[in-house]
Short mmCIF file of C-alpha atoms in Angstrom, two decimals:
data_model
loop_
_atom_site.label_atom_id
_atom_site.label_comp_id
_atom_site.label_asym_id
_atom_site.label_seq_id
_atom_site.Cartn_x
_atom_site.Cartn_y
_atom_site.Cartn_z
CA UNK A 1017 72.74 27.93 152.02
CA UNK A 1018 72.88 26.56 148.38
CA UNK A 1019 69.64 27.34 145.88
CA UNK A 1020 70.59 23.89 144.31
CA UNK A 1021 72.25 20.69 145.73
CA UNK A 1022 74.56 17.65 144.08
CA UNK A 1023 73.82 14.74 144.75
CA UNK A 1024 76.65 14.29 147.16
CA UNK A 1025 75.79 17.62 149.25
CA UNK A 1026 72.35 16.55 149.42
CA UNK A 1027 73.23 13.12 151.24
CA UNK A 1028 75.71 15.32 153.32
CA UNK A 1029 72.55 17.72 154.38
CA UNK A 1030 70.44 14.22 154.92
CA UNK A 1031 73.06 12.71 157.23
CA UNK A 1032 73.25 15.84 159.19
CA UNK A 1033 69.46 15.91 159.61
CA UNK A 1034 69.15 12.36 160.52
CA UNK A 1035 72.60 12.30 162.93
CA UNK A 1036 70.96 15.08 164.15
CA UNK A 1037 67.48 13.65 164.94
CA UNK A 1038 69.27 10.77 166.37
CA UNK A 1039 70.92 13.39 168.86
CA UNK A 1040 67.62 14.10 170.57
CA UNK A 1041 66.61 17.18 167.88
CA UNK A 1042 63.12 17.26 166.94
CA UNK A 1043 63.03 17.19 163.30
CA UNK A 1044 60.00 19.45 161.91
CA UNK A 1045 58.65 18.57 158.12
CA UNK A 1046 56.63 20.44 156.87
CA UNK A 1047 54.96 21.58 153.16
CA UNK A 1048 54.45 25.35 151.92
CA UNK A 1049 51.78 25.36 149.24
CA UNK A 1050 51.69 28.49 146.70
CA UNK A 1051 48.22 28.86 144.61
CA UNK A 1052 48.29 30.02 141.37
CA UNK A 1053 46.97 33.38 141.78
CA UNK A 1054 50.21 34.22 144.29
CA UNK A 1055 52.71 32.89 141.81
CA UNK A 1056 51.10 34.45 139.16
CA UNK A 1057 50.90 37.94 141.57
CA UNK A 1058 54.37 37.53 142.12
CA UNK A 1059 55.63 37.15 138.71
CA UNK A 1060 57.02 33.75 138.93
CA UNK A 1061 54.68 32.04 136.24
CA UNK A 1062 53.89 34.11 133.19
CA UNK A 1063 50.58 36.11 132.82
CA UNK A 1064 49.09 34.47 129.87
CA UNK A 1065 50.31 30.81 131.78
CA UNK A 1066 47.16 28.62 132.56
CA UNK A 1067 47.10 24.99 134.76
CA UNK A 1068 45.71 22.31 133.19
CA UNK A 1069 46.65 19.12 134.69
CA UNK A 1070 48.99 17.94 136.79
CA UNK A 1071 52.88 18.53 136.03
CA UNK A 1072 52.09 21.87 134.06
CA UNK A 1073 54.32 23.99 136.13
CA UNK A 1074 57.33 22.12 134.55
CA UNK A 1075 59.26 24.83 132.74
CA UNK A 1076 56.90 27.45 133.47
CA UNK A 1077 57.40 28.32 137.01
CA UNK A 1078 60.89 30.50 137.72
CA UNK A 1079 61.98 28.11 140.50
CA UNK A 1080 65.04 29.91 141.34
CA UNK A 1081 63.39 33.02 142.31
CA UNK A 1082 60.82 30.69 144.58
CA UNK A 1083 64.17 28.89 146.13
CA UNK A 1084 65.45 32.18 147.02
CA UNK A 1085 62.48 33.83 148.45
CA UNK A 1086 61.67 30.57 150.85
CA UNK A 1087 65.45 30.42 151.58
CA UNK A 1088 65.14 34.16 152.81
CA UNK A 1089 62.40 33.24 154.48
CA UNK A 1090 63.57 30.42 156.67
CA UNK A 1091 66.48 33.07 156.72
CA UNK A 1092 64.52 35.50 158.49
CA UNK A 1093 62.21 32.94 160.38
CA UNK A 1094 65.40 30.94 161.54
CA UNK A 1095 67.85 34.09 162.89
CA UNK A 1096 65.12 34.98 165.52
CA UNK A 1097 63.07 32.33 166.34
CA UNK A 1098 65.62 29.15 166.45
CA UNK A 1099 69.34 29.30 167.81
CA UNK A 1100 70.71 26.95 164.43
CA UNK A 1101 68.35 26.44 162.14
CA UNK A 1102 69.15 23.78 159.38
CA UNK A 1103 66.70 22.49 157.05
CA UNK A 1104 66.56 20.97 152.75
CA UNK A 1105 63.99 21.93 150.63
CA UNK A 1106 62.69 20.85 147.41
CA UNK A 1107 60.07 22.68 145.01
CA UNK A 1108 57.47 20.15 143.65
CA UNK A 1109 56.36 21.00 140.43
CA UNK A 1110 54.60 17.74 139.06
CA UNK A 1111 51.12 18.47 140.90
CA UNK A 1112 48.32 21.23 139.84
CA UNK A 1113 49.89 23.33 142.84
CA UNK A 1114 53.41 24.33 143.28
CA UNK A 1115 54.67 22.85 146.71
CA UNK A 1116 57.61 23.27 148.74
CA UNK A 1117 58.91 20.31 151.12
CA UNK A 1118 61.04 21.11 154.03
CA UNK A 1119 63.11 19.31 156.56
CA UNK A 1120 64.02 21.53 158.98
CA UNK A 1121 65.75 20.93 162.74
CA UNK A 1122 67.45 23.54 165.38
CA UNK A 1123 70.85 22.37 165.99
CA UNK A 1124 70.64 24.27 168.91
CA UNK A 1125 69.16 23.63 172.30
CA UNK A 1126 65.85 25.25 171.15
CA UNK A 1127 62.86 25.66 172.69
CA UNK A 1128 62.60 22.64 175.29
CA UNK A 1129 59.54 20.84 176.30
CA UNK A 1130 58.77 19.85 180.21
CA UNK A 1131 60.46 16.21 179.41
CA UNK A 1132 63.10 17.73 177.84
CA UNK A 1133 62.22 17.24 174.02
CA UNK A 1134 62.72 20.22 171.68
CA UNK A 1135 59.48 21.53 170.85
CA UNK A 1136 58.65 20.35 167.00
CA UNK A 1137 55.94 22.52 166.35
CA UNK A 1138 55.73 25.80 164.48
CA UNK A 1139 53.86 28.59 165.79
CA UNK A 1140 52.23 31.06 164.78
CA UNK A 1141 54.77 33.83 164.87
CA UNK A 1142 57.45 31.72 163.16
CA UNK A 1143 54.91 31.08 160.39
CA UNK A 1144 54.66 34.77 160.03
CA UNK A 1145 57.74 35.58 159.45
CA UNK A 1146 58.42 32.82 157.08
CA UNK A 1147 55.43 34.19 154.97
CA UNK A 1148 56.94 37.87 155.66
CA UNK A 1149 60.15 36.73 154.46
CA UNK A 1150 59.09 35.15 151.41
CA UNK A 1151 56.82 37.88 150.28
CA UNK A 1152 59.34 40.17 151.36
CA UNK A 1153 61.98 38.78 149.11
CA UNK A 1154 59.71 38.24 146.26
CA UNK A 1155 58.44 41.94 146.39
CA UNK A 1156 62.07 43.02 146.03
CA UNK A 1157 63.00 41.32 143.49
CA UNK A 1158 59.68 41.42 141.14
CA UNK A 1159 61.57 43.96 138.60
CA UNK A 1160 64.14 40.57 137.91
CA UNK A 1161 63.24 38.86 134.78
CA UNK A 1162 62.62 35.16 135.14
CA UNK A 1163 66.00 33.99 136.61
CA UNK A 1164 65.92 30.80 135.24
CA UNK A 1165 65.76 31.92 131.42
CA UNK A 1166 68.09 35.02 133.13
CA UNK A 1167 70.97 32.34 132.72
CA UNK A 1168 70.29 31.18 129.21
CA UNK A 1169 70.74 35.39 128.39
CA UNK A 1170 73.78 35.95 130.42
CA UNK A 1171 75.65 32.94 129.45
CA UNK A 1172 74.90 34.31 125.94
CA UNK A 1173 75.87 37.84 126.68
CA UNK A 1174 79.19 36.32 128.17
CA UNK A 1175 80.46 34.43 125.06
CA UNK A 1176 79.43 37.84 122.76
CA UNK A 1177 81.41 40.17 125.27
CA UNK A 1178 84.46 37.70 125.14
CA UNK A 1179 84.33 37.11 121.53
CA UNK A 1180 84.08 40.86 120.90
CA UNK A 1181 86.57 41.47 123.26
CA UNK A 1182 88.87 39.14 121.75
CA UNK A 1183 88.50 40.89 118.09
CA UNK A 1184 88.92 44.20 119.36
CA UNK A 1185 92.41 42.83 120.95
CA UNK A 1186 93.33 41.26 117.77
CA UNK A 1187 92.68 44.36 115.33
CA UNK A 1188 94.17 47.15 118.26
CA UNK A 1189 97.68 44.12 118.55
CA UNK A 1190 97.71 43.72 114.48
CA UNK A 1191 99.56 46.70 113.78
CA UNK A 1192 102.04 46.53 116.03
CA UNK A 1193 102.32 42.63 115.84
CA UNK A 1194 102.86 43.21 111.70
CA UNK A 1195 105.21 45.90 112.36
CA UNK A 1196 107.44 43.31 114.65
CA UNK A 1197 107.48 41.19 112.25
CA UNK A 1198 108.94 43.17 109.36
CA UNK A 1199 111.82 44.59 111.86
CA UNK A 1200 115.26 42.74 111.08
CA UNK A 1201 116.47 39.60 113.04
CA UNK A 1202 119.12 42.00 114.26
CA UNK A 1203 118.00 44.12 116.74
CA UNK A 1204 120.92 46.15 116.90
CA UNK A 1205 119.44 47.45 113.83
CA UNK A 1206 116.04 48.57 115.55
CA UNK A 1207 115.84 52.47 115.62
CA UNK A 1208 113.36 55.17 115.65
CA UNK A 1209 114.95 57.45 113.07
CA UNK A 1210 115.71 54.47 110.08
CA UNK A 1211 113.59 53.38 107.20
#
């Protein structure tokens, strides 16, 4: 449920997977793979942005927006096709292709094999709905700037609000702040119709 993990949550997801597997789940891995001409289609690499060798996608590629979009994906995939899906991710960015590697596993019953097993491979309609759900998400969300320079601009736009929200406070609270300090120590003294 989280676009990024510590390193504390990410051992928590990895136990769950493995105590999991050791339950008798089926534990699918699998990779997505994204060409260039997608990413580029979908606005997550800038136009002018060209591959040269390998680890070029560093800084380049608006991984946030790709997290989301597979995350709705497994989202949609998961909700009608497994009865508890769980799965990690990670986006691999130091090859000439962009990559995705999951770890996925229905805490559920799931579909069962004749010996019992959960079945551990993906069919085709699950695989379709992934893809629906990622180009689905990505579609919506084309008109959002590159999320991951997004944050650099809000956090920006955050600290100018604040600070000129604090000056407007301090010149609208001058006045009267001045005027309390000129009254008398005596407040007795303090009336609307005196000098």
């Amino acid at each position: 449920g989280d676009v990024s993990l510590s390193h504390d949550q990410l051992m928590a997801a990895s136990r769950d997977v493995q105590g999991l597997f050791e339950d008798g789940h089926t534990v699918m891995k699998t990779v997505i793979s994204f060409d260039h001409d997608y990413l580029r289609q979908h606005r997550l690499v800038p136009d002018d942005f060209e591959v040269h060798g390998r680890g070029d996608y560093r800084g380049h590629l608006d991984q946030m927006k790709l997290r989301s979009a597979v995350m709705s994906g497994l989202d949609r995939m998961g909700r009608s096709q497994y009865d508890e899906l769980r799965y990690v991710g990670v986006i691999q960015v130091d090859t000439e292709h962009v990559h995705c590697h999951l770890a996925m596993v229905d805490a559920g019953e799931g579909t069962l094999m004749a010996d019992g097993t959960q079945r551990g491979k993906i069919d085709s309609k699950p695989k379709a709905l992934l893809r629906r759900g990622i180009d689905a998400w990505l579609d919506d969300h084309q008109h959002v700037a590159h999320l991951s320079s997004a944050v650099g601009y809000e956090r920006r736009n955050v600290t100018t609000f604040i600070k000129r929200w604090a000056h407007q406070q301090m010149l609208r609270e001058s006045l009267p702040q001045f005027l309390l300090a000129t009254l008398p120590q005596d407040r007795r003294l303090w009336r609307s119709s005196t000098n």
